[in-house]
PDB file of C-alpha atoms and ligand atoms in Angstrom:
ATOM      1  CA  MET P 259      37.086  77.643 148.523  1.00 91.00           C
ATOM      2  CA  ARG P 260      39.722  76.062 146.286  1.00 97.00           C
ATOM      3  CA  PHE P 261      43.383  76.970 146.608  1.00 98.00           C
ATOM      4  CA  ALA P 262      46.659  76.642 144.752  1.00 98.00           C
ATOM      5  CA  ASP P 263      50.346  76.661 145.692  1.00 98.00           C
ATOM      6  CA  LEU P 264      52.196  78.043 142.682  1.00 98.00           C
ATOM      7  CA  HIS P 265      55.810  78.045 143.886  1.00 98.00           C
ATOM      8  CA  LEU P 266      57.385  74.645 144.470  1.00 98.00           C
ATOM      9  CA  HIS P 267      60.851  73.151 143.966  1.00 98.00           C
ATOM     10  CA  SER P 268      61.737  69.494 143.438  1.00 98.00           C
ATOM     11  CA  HIS P 269      64.936  67.447 143.367  1.00 97.00           C
ATOM     12  CA  PHE P 270      65.236  68.503 139.717  1.00 97.00           C
ATOM     13  CA  SER P 271      66.685  71.695 141.238  1.00 97.00           C
ATOM     14  CA  ASP P 272      67.436  72.337 144.905  1.00 96.00           C
ATOM     15  CA  GLY P 273      64.246  70.923 146.434  1.00 97.00           C
ATOM     16  CA  THR P 274      64.162  67.540 148.135  1.00 96.00           C
ATOM     17  CA  TYR P 275      60.760  66.222 146.997  1.00 98.00           C
ATOM     18  CA  GLY P 276      60.203  64.213 143.843  1.00 98.00           C
ATOM     19  CA  PRO P 277      57.123  64.338 141.588  1.00 98.00           C
ATOM     20  CA  GLN P 278      55.245  61.675 143.607  1.00 98.00           C
ATOM     21  CA  ASP P 279      55.941  63.474 146.907  1.00 98.00           C
ATOM     22  CA  LEU P 280      54.663  66.777 145.515  1.00 98.00           C
ATOM     23  CA  ALA P 281      51.474  65.232 144.156  1.00 98.00           C
ATOM     24  CA  ALA P 282      50.832  63.294 147.368  1.00 98.00           C
ATOM     25  CA  HIS P 283      51.399  66.338 149.597  1.00 98.00           C
ATOM     26  CA  ALA P 284      49.222  68.503 147.335  1.00 98.00           C
ATOM     27  CA  GLN P 285      46.423  65.963 147.549  1.00 98.00           C
ATOM     28  CA  ARG P 286      46.769  65.680 151.336  1.00 97.00           C
ATOM     29  CA  CYS P 287      46.681  69.496 151.723  1.00 95.00           C
ATOM     30  CA  GLY P 288      43.540  69.626 149.578  1.00 97.00           C
ATOM     31  CA  LEU P 289      45.187  71.833 146.960  1.00 98.00           C
ATOM     32  CA  ALA P 290      43.261  72.197 143.700  1.00 98.00           C
ATOM     33  CA  ALA P 291      46.373  73.102 141.705  1.00 98.00           C
ATOM     34  CA  ILE P 292      50.144  73.277 142.040  1.00 98.00           C
ATOM     35  CA  ALA P 293      52.941  74.639 139.868  1.00 98.00           C
ATOM     36  CA  LEU P 294      56.480  73.275 139.761  1.00 98.00           C
ATOM     37  CA  THR P 295      58.940  76.183 139.515  1.00 98.00           C
ATOM     38  CA  ASP P 296      62.438  74.690 139.615  1.00 98.00           C
ATOM     39  CA  HIS P 297      65.395  77.060 139.190  1.00 97.00           C
ATOM     40  CA  ASP P 298      66.423  77.319 135.517  1.00 97.00           C
ATOM     41  CA  SER P 299      64.791  73.960 134.763  1.00 98.00           C
ATOM     42  CA  VAL P 300      61.580  72.314 133.570  1.00 98.00           C
ATOM     43  CA  GLU P 301      63.057  68.817 133.781  1.00 97.00           C
ATOM     44  CA  GLY P 302      60.663  67.713 136.546  1.00 98.00           C
ATOM     45  CA  CYS P 303      57.491  68.921 134.826  1.00 98.00           C
ATOM     46  CA  PRO P 304      56.473  65.860 132.764  1.00 98.00           C
ATOM     47  CA  ALA P 305      56.763  63.424 135.707  1.00 98.00           C
ATOM     48  CA  THR P 306      55.045  65.831 138.101  1.00 98.00           C
ATOM     49  CA  ALA P 307      52.218  66.391 135.601  1.00 98.00           C
ATOM     50  CA  GLN P 308      51.698  62.639 135.480  1.00 98.00           C
ATOM     51  CA  ALA P 309      51.786  62.208 139.260  1.00 98.00           C
ATOM     52  CA  CYS P 310      49.338  65.106 139.705  1.00 98.00           C
ATOM     53  CA  ALA P 311      46.948  63.712 137.098  1.00 98.00           C
ATOM     54  CA  ALA P 312      46.845  60.426 139.025  1.00 98.00           C
ATOM     55  CA  ALA P 313      46.239  62.323 142.289  1.00 98.00           C
ATOM     56  CA  GLY P 314      43.482  64.531 140.846  1.00 98.00           C
ATOM     57  CA  VAL P 315      45.483  67.730 141.308  1.00 98.00           C
ATOM     58  CA  GLU P 316      45.778  70.250 138.490  1.00 98.00           C
ATOM     59  CA  PHE P 317      49.375  70.799 137.398  1.00 98.00           C
ATOM     60  CA  ILE P 318      50.939  73.915 135.896  1.00 98.00           C
ATOM     61  CA  ALA P 319      54.356  73.646 134.257  1.00 98.00           C
ATOM     62  CA  GLY P 320      56.607  76.437 135.484  1.00 98.00           C
ATOM     63  CA  THR P 321      60.138  77.579 136.126  1.00 98.00           C
ATOM     64  CA  GLU P 322      61.989  80.193 138.190  1.00 98.00           C
ATOM     65  CA  LEU P 323      64.640  82.104 136.269  1.00 98.00           C
ATOM     66  CA  THR P 324      67.409  84.089 137.954  1.00 96.00           C
ATOM     67  CA  ALA P 325      67.875  87.535 136.444  1.00 96.00           C
ATOM     68  CA  GLU P 326      69.122  90.966 137.418  1.00 95.00           C
ATOM     69  CA  GLN P 327      68.160  94.570 137.092  1.00 94.00           C
ATOM     70  CA  ASP P 328      70.363  97.521 138.096  1.00 91.00           C
ATOM     71  CA  GLY P 329      72.827  95.105 139.711  1.00 90.00           C
ATOM     72  CA  ASP P 330      70.244  93.463 141.968  1.00 91.00           C
ATOM     73  CA  GLU P 331      69.294  89.799 141.663  1.00 93.00           C
ATOM     74  CA  LEU P 332      65.659  88.996 141.120  1.00 96.00           C
ATOM     75  CA  HIS P 333      63.671  85.904 140.228  1.00 97.00           C
ATOM     76  CA  LEU P 334      61.064  85.591 137.484  1.00 98.00           C
ATOM     77  CA  LEU P 335      58.490  82.827 137.521  1.00 98.00           C
ATOM     78  CA  GLY P 336      57.140  81.454 134.254  1.00 98.00           C
ATOM     79  CA  TYR P 337      53.766  79.669 134.233  1.00 98.00           C
ATOM     80  CA  PHE P 338      52.069  77.487 131.615  1.00 98.00           C
ATOM     81  CA  ILE P 339      55.449  77.100 129.929  1.00 98.00           C
ATOM     82  CA  ASN P 340      55.596  74.974 126.795  1.00 97.00           C
ATOM     83  CA  THR P 341      58.283  72.636 128.137  1.00 97.00           C
ATOM     84  CA  GLU P 342      59.054  71.336 124.653  1.00 97.00           C
ATOM     85  CA  ASN P 343      59.860  74.713 123.089  1.00 97.00           C
ATOM     86  CA  PRO P 344      63.294  74.087 121.496  1.00 96.00           C
ATOM     87  CA  SER P 345      64.730  77.600 121.805  1.00 95.00           C
ATOM     88  CA  PHE P 346      63.577  77.873 125.420  1.00 97.00           C
ATOM     89  CA  LEU P 347      65.209  74.519 126.194  1.00 98.00           C
ATOM     90  CA  ALA P 348      68.419  75.598 124.455  1.00 98.00           C
ATOM     91  CA  GLN P 349      68.510  78.806 126.515  1.00 97.00           C
ATOM     92  CA  ILE P 350      67.966  77.119 129.868  1.00 96.00           C
ATOM     93  CA  ALA P 351      70.554  74.471 128.959  1.00 97.00           C
ATOM     94  CA  ARG P 352      73.019  77.383 128.794  1.00 96.00           C
ATOM     95  CA  PHE P 353      72.027  78.549 132.280  1.00 95.00           C
ATOM     96  CA  GLN P 354      72.429  74.982 133.522  1.00 96.00           C
ATOM     97  CA  THR P 355      75.965  74.839 132.097  1.00 96.00           C
ATOM     98  CA  VAL P 356      76.720  78.128 133.862  1.00 95.00           C
ATOM     99  CA  ARG P 357      75.441  76.584 137.112  1.00 96.00           C
ATOM    100  CA  GLN P 358      77.601  73.470 136.655  1.00 97.00           C
ATOM    101  CA  ASN P 359      80.725  75.535 135.948  1.00 97.00           C
ATOM    102  CA  ARG P 360      79.954  77.684 138.973  1.00 97.00           C
ATOM    103  CA  ILE P 361      79.864  74.560 141.169  1.00 98.00           C
ATOM    104  CA  ARG P 362      83.355  73.629 139.893  1.00 98.00           C
ATOM    105  CA  GLU P 363      84.606  77.144 140.682  1.00 98.00           C
ATOM    106  CA  MET P 364      83.079  77.095 144.185  1.00 98.00           C
ATOM    107  CA  VAL P 365      84.690  73.705 144.862  1.00 98.00           C
ATOM    108  CA  ALA P 366      88.057  75.004 143.581  1.00 98.00           C
ATOM    109  CA  ARG P 367      87.790  77.901 146.032  1.00 98.00           C
ATOM    110  CA  LEU P 368      86.957  75.499 148.870  1.00 98.00           C
ATOM    111  CA  ASN P 369      89.961  73.374 147.940  1.00 98.00           C
ATOM    112  CA  ARG P 370      92.200  76.456 148.090  1.00 98.00           C
ATOM    113  CA  LEU P 371      90.880  76.921 151.623  1.00 97.00           C
ATOM    114  CA  ASN P 372      91.954  73.321 152.346  1.00 97.00           C
ATOM    115  CA  VAL P 373      88.370  72.081 152.407  1.00 97.00           C
ATOM    116  CA  PRO P 374      88.665  68.734 150.588  1.00 97.00           C
ATOM    117  CA  LEU P 375      85.357  68.558 148.704  1.00 97.00           C
ATOM    118  CA  SER P 376      85.168  67.221 145.134  1.00 97.00           C
ATOM    119  CA  ALA P 377      82.941  68.608 142.406  1.00 98.00           C
ATOM    120  CA  ASP P 378      81.913  65.039 141.595  1.00 97.00           C
ATOM    121  CA  ALA P 379      80.585  64.606 145.129  1.00 97.00           C
ATOM    122  CA  VAL P 380      78.412  67.708 144.635  1.00 98.00           C
ATOM    123  CA  PHE P 381      77.190  66.565 141.214  1.00 98.00           C
ATOM    124  CA  ALA P 382      76.422  63.060 142.525  1.00 97.00           C
ATOM    125  CA  LEU P 383      74.412  64.527 145.376  1.00 97.00           C
ATOM    126  CA  ALA P 384      72.639  67.097 143.187  1.00 97.00           C
ATOM    127  CA  ASN P 385      71.854  64.520 140.473  1.00 96.00           C
ATOM    128  CA  CYS P 386      70.157  67.206 138.350  1.00 96.00           C
ATOM    129  CA  GLN P 387      70.912  69.645 135.534  1.00 96.00           C
ATOM    130  CA  ALA P 388      70.519  72.789 137.648  1.00 96.00           C
ATOM    131  CA  PRO P 389      72.769  72.420 140.713  1.00 97.00           C
ATOM    132  CA  GLY P 390      73.165  75.337 143.108  1.00 96.00           C
ATOM    133  CA  ARG P 391      74.675  76.429 146.381  1.00 97.00           C
ATOM    134  CA  PRO P 392      72.294  74.318 148.499  1.00 96.00           C
ATOM    135  CA  HIS P 393      73.820  71.220 146.902  1.00 97.00           C
ATOM    136  CA  VAL P 394      77.339  72.390 147.800  1.00 98.00           C
ATOM    137  CA  ALA P 395      76.113  73.023 151.343  1.00 98.00           C
ATOM    138  CA  ARG P 396      74.545  69.562 151.586  1.00 97.00           C
ATOM    139  CA  ALA P 397      77.725  67.943 150.209  1.00 98.00           C
ATOM    140  CA  LEU P 398      79.811  69.800 152.822  1.00 98.00           C
ATOM    141  CA  VAL P 399      77.559  68.475 155.582  1.00 97.00           C
ATOM    142  CA  GLN P 400      77.494  64.961 154.119  1.00 97.00           C
ATOM    143  CA  ALA P 401      81.314  64.877 153.995  1.00 97.00           C
ATOM    144  CA  GLY P 402      81.457  66.003 157.630  1.00 97.00           C
ATOM    145  CA  LEU P 403      83.168  69.264 156.624  1.00 97.00           C
ATOM    146  CA  CYS P 404      80.391  71.444 158.076  1.00 98.00           C
ATOM    147  CA  ALA P 405      78.049  70.688 160.968  1.00 98.00           C
ATOM    148  CA  ASN P 406      74.926  71.926 159.166  1.00 96.00           C
ATOM    149  CA  LEU P 407      73.650  73.913 156.185  1.00 95.00           C
ATOM    150  CA  ASP P 408      73.664  77.237 158.036  1.00 96.00           C
ATOM    151  CA  GLU P 409      77.331  76.784 158.874  1.00 98.00           C
ATOM    152  CA  ALA P 410      78.105  75.952 155.237  1.00 98.00           C
ATOM    153  CA  PHE P 411      76.409  79.144 154.025  1.00 98.00           C
ATOM    154  CA  ASP P 412      77.744  81.331 156.845  1.00 98.00           C
ATOM    155  CA  ARG P 413      81.367  80.198 156.517  1.00 98.00           C
ATOM    156  CA  PHE P 414      81.647  79.687 152.775  1.00 98.00           C
ATOM    157  CA  LEU P 415      78.698  80.186 150.469  1.00 98.00           C
ATOM    158  CA  LYS P 416      76.856  83.391 151.311  1.00 97.00           C
ATOM    159  CA  LYS P 417      77.441  86.382 149.068  1.00 94.00           C
ATOM    160  CA  HIS P 418      81.021  87.665 149.542  1.00 94.00           C
ATOM    161  CA  ARG P 419      82.062  84.669 151.675  1.00 97.00           C
ATOM    162  CA  PRO P 420      85.274  82.931 150.483  1.00 97.00           C
ATOM    163  CA  ALA P 421      83.731  80.179 148.315  1.00 98.00           C
ATOM    164  CA  TRP P 422      80.932  82.322 146.875  1.00 97.00           C
ATOM    165  CA  VAL P 423      81.063  82.799 143.119  1.00 96.00           C
ATOM    166  CA  PRO P 424      78.884  85.372 141.381  1.00 91.00           C
ATOM    167  CA  LYS P 425      76.514  83.885 138.843  1.00 87.00           C
ATOM    168  CA  PHE P 426      75.951  85.148 135.322  1.00 83.00           C
ATOM    169  CA  LYS P 427      72.450  86.558 135.162  1.00 90.00           C
ATOM    170  CA  MET P 428      70.390  87.647 132.214  1.00 95.00           C
ATOM    171  CA  SER P 429      68.497  90.921 132.384  1.00 97.00           C
ATOM    172  CA  ALA P 430      64.946  90.967 133.724  1.00 97.00           C
ATOM    173  CA  ASP P 431      63.712  92.080 130.296  1.00 98.00           C
ATOM    174  CA  ASP P 432      65.423  89.113 128.605  1.00 98.00           C
ATOM    175  CA  ALA P 433      63.954  86.698 131.163  1.00 98.00           C
ATOM    176  CA  ILE P 434      60.446  88.062 130.532  1.00 98.00           C
ATOM    177  CA  ALA P 435      60.949  87.743 126.757  1.00 98.00           C
ATOM    178  CA  LEU P 436      62.260  84.190 127.156  1.00 98.00           C
ATOM    179  CA  ILE P 437      59.225  83.141 129.224  1.00 98.00           C
ATOM    180  CA  HIS P 438      56.870  84.677 126.672  1.00 97.00           C
ATOM    181  CA  GLN P 439      58.707  82.981 123.830  1.00 97.00           C
ATOM    182  CA  ALA P 440      57.942  79.650 125.549  1.00 97.00           C
ATOM    183  CA  GLU P 441      54.251  80.701 125.735  1.00 97.00           C
ATOM    184  CA  GLY P 442      54.567  81.301 129.488  1.00 98.00           C
ATOM    185  CA  VAL P 443      53.150  83.967 131.799  1.00 98.00           C
ATOM    186  CA  ALA P 444      55.937  86.083 133.399  1.00 98.00           C
ATOM    187  CA  VAL P 445      55.595  86.838 137.118  1.00 98.00           C
ATOM    188  CA  LEU P 446      57.983  88.673 139.448  1.00 98.00           C
ATOM    189  CA  ALA P 447      58.801  86.278 142.327  1.00 98.00           C
ATOM    190  CA  HIS P 448      58.826  87.328 146.005  1.00 98.00           C
ATOM    191  CA  PRO P 449      59.385  91.077 145.454  1.00 97.00           C
ATOM    192  CA  GLY P 450      59.526  91.490 149.236  1.00 97.00           C
ATOM    193  CA  LEU P 451      62.837  89.595 149.276  1.00 96.00           C
ATOM    194  CA  ASN P 452      64.645  91.612 146.616  1.00 92.00           C
ATOM    195  CA  ARG P 453      65.302  95.283 146.016  1.00 86.00           C
ATOM    196  CA  THR P 454      63.140  95.411 142.916  1.00 90.00           C
ATOM    197  CA  ASP P 455      60.365  97.913 143.699  1.00 94.00           C
ATOM    198  CA  GLN P 456      61.988 100.703 141.685  1.00 93.00           C
ATOM    199  CA  GLY P 457      62.318  98.424 138.675  1.00 95.00           C
ATOM    200  CA  ILE P 458      58.748  97.121 138.543  1.00 97.00           C
ATOM    201  CA  PRO P 459      57.392  99.780 136.121  1.00 96.00           C
ATOM    202  CA  SER P 460      60.185  99.070 133.635  1.00 96.00           C
ATOM    203  CA  MET P 461      59.500  95.313 133.881  1.00 97.00           C
ATOM    204  CA  VAL P 462      55.833  96.062 133.213  1.00 98.00           C
ATOM    205  CA  GLU P 463      56.940  97.904 130.082  1.00 97.00           C
ATOM    206  CA  ALA P 464      58.920  94.799 129.102  1.00 97.00           C
ATOM    207  CA  GLY P 465      55.709  92.772 129.385  1.00 98.00           C
ATOM    208  CA  LEU P 466      55.639  91.539 132.992  1.00 98.00           C
ATOM    209  CA  ASP P 467      52.254  89.864 133.521  1.00 98.00           C
ATOM    210  CA  GLY P 468      52.051  89.387 137.255  1.00 98.00           C
ATOM    211  CA  ILE P 469      53.526  89.665 140.703  1.00 98.00           C
ATOM    212  CA  GLU P 470      53.856  87.078 143.480  1.00 98.00           C
ATOM    213  CA  CYS P 471      51.991  88.772 146.319  1.00 98.00           C
ATOM    214  CA  PHE P 472      51.715  85.790 148.666  1.00 98.00           C
ATOM    215  CA  HIS P 473      54.936  84.076 149.733  1.00 98.00           C
ATOM    216  CA  THR P 474      56.224  82.340 152.858  1.00 97.00           C
ATOM    217  CA  LYS P 475      58.599  85.205 153.582  1.00 97.00           C
ATOM    218  CA  HIS P 476      56.094  88.017 152.944  1.00 98.00           C
ATOM    219  CA  SER P 477      54.421  89.486 156.002  1.00 97.00           C
ATOM    220  CA  ALA P 478      50.702  90.302 155.768  1.00 97.00           C
ATOM    221  CA  ALA P 479      51.681  93.958 155.288  1.00 97.00           C
ATOM    222  CA  THR P 480      54.103  93.064 152.473  1.00 97.00           C
ATOM    223  CA  SER P 481      51.433  91.017 150.700  1.00 98.00           C
ATOM    224  CA  GLU P 482      48.962  93.909 151.055  1.00 98.00           C
ATOM    225  CA  CYS P 483      51.537  96.307 149.639  1.00 97.00           C
ATOM    226  CA  TYR P 484      52.072  94.169 146.509  1.00 98.00           C
ATOM    227  CA  LEU P 485      48.339  93.571 146.090  1.00 98.00           C
ATOM    228  CA  ARG P 486      48.031  97.363 145.793  1.00 98.00           C
ATOM    229  CA  VAL P 487      50.928  97.454 143.310  1.00 97.00           C
ATOM    230  CA  ALA P 488      49.226  94.724 141.248  1.00 98.00           C
ATOM    231  CA  ASP P 489      45.967  96.626 141.296  1.00 98.00           C
ATOM    232  CA  ARG P 490      47.606  99.908 140.278  1.00 97.00           C
ATOM    233  CA  LEU P 491      49.664  98.377 137.463  1.00 97.00           C
ATOM    234  CA  HIS P 492      46.976  95.907 136.295  1.00 97.00           C
ATOM    235  CA  LEU P 493      49.140  92.882 137.085  1.00 98.00           C
ATOM    236  CA  LEU P 494      47.973  89.356 137.804  1.00 98.00           C
ATOM    237  CA  ILE P 495      48.381  88.045 141.352  1.00 98.00           C
ATOM    238  CA  THR P 496      50.107  84.790 142.298  1.00 98.00           C
ATOM    239  CA  GLY P 497      51.311  83.125 145.471  1.00 98.00           C
ATOM    240  CA  GLY P 498      53.138  80.083 146.680  1.00 98.00           C
ATOM    241  CA  SER P 499      55.094  78.570 149.523  1.00 98.00           C
ATOM    242  CA  ASP P 500      58.497  78.309 147.733  1.00 98.00           C
ATOM    243  CA  CYS P 501      58.685  74.827 149.248  1.00 98.00           C
ATOM    244  CA  HIS P 502      62.104  73.139 148.963  1.00 97.00           C
ATOM    245  CA  GLY P 503      60.970  70.217 151.145  1.00 96.00           C
ATOM    246  CA  MET P 504      60.627  70.042 154.898  1.00 91.00           C
ATOM    247  CA  ASN P 505      60.850  73.306 156.811  1.00 87.00           C
ATOM    248  CA  LYS P 506      61.248  73.280 160.591  1.00 85.00           C
ATOM    249  CA  GLY P 507      60.042  69.694 160.696  1.00 89.00           C
ATOM    250  CA  LYS P 508      56.995  70.213 158.441  1.00 93.00           C
ATOM    251  CA  PRO P 509      56.399  70.200 154.692  1.00 94.00           C
ATOM    252  CA  LEU P 510      56.146  73.799 153.511  1.00 97.00           C
ATOM    253  CA  ILE P 511      53.905  72.967 150.538  1.00 98.00           C
ATOM    254  CA  GLY P 512      50.341  74.188 151.040  1.00 97.00           C
ATOM    255  CA  THR P 513      51.214  76.720 153.757  1.00 97.00           C
ATOM    256  CA  VAL P 514      50.620  79.586 151.306  1.00 98.00           C
ATOM    257  CA  ARG P 515      47.219  79.268 149.664  1.00 97.00           C
ATOM    258  CA  LEU P 516      46.303  81.266 146.586  1.00 98.00           C
ATOM    259  CA  PRO P 517      42.537  81.488 145.906  1.00 98.00           C
ATOM    260  CA  TYR P 518      41.857  79.469 142.749  1.00 98.00           C
ATOM    261  CA  GLN P 519      40.271  82.361 140.852  1.00 98.00           C
ATOM    262  CA  HIS P 520      43.814  83.697 140.265  1.00 98.00           C
ATOM    263  CA  VAL P 521      44.767  80.449 138.516  1.00 98.00           C
ATOM    264  CA  GLU P 522      41.914  81.012 136.083  1.00 98.00           C
ATOM    265  CA  LEU P 523      43.125  84.549 135.347  1.00 98.00           C
ATOM    266  CA  LEU P 524      46.659  83.226 134.794  1.00 98.00           C
ATOM    267  CA  ARG P 525      45.342  80.564 132.435  1.00 98.00           C
ATOM    268  CA  ALA P 526      43.435  83.179 130.433  1.00 98.00           C
ATOM    269  CA  ARG P 527      46.605  85.256 130.115  1.00 98.00           C
ATOM    270  CA  ALA P 528      48.540  82.142 129.037  1.00 98.00           C
ATOM    271  CA  ALA P 529      45.987  81.491 126.276  1.00 97.00           C
ATOM    272  CA  GLN P 530      46.433  85.080 125.076  1.00 97.00           C
ATOM    273  CA  ILE P 531      50.247  84.774 125.042  1.00 96.00           C
ATOM    274  CA  LYS P 532      50.025  81.464 123.198  1.00 93.00           C
ATOM    275  CA  GLY P 533      47.855  83.151 120.572  1.00 92.00           C
ATOM    276  CA  GLU P 534      50.426  85.926 120.194  1.00 89.00           C
ATOM    277  CA  CYS P 535      53.278  83.382 119.897  1.00 83.00           C
ATOM    278  CA  ARG P 536      51.538  81.477 117.124  1.00 78.00           C
ATOM    279  CA  ARG P 537      50.578  84.564 115.140  1.00 73.00           C
TER     280      ARG P 537
HETATM  281  P1  AMP S 629      72.028  79.643 143.897  1.00 82.97           P
HETATM  282  O1  AMP S 629      70.894  79.633 142.914  1.00 82.97           O
HETATM  283  O2  AMP S 629      73.037  78.576 143.620  1.00 82.97           O
HETATM  284  O3  AMP S 629      72.672  80.996 144.077  1.00 82.97           O
HETATM  285  O4  AMP S 629      71.396  79.241 145.313  1.00 82.97           O
HETATM  286  C1  AMP S 629      70.319  79.963 145.803  1.00 82.97           C
HETATM  287  C2  AMP S 629      69.511  79.100 146.745  1.00 82.97           C
HETATM  288  O5  AMP S 629      70.267  78.902 147.931  1.00 82.97           O
HETATM  289  C3  AMP S 629      68.218  79.775 147.172  1.00 82.97           C
HETATM  290  O6  AMP S 629      67.134  79.297 146.408  1.00 82.97           O
HETATM  291  C4  AMP S 629      68.048  79.348 148.596  1.00 82.97           C
HETATM  292  O7  AMP S 629      67.200  78.203 148.621  1.00 82.97           O
HETATM  293  C5  AMP S 629      69.418  78.919 149.063  1.00 82.97           C
HETATM  294  N1  AMP S 629      70.053  79.852 149.997  1.00 82.97           N
HETATM  295  C6  AMP S 629      70.529  81.086 149.753  1.00 82.97           C
HETATM  296  N2  AMP S 629      71.070  81.632 150.862  1.00 82.97           N
HETATM  297  C7  AMP S 629      70.947  80.716 151.854  1.00 82.97           C
HETATM  298  C8  AMP S 629      71.293  80.686 153.245  1.00 82.97           C
HETATM  299  N3  AMP S 629      71.924  81.708 153.832  1.00 82.97           N
HETATM  300  N4  AMP S 629      70.997  79.572 153.948  1.00 82.97           N
HETATM  301  C9  AMP S 629      70.369  78.528 153.342  1.00 82.97           C
HETATM  302  N5  AMP S 629      69.999  78.503 152.038  1.00 82.97           N
HETATM  303  C10 AMP S 629      70.274  79.589 151.299  1.00 82.97           C
HETATM  304 ZN1   ZN S 630      65.875  77.153 145.574  1.00 82.97          ZN
HETATM  305 FE1   FE S 631      63.362  82.626 144.348  1.00 82.97          FE
HETATM  306 FE1   FE S 632      61.871  79.492 144.566  1.00 82.97          FE
END
């Protein structure tokens, strides 16, 4: 059996691995294919494609967009994205600017709490276009202002904690349209982690192509539940580890294994979308 891990982050967003690390780990785990799905970014895709080609691992260019529906945050994965599509790149550049401004606002709130962190320290540490709360947390630990990442989130960064800043989010429908416009396949990420069940039919109406049934934080029962949803609504099935690097002393990549046949179905859907885009 061949397997894929279709949900990975790199240091081009809030992951810690670089393109070479991802390709090397994928090869070591015996993965046939991987997808890079950085938050609001495709910056790492060209280098990871190259590293994977050298390692004999198939690479799928992806992204993970933050969106909302009925006030609840949700994440949409895009697969087989054309990473050179100018209007897609212009749109995600806007989300990256929103992220950068949000970092400045979070730092300003920390400073008001007499926590002497600078935005430049966060940006230097993040060293990417799509910084997020994990980078603020790491900078707090690095500066000795928090003992560890959990403390940083618990004291300051979790939703409704004093340095938390809400993030502008596009609607789920707009995110699906944006992925399609870039010739990508639109997949609802980790539905077991968000309150999105009610909204799935309306996303299907907006063109949702698939649903991430297998995920590190899905129990076997949760995966089964979403496999039934996919079957009922004729959605494609994906899965991935959502690896941001090491997890409890081990690399998370490869711990969720999607049977390769689903990659072929995704690719067929991507070809169809591409045809529709060019018509
Ligand atoms: P952001 O996109 O800036 O809102 O940051 C979201 C990211 O922060 C998620 O992808 C998680 O990886 C991470 N995160 C969210 N909550 C926590 C938490 N309580 N502890 C550690 N990491 C978290
Ligand atoms: Zn993340
Ligand atoms: Fe996510
Ligand atoms: Fe993710």
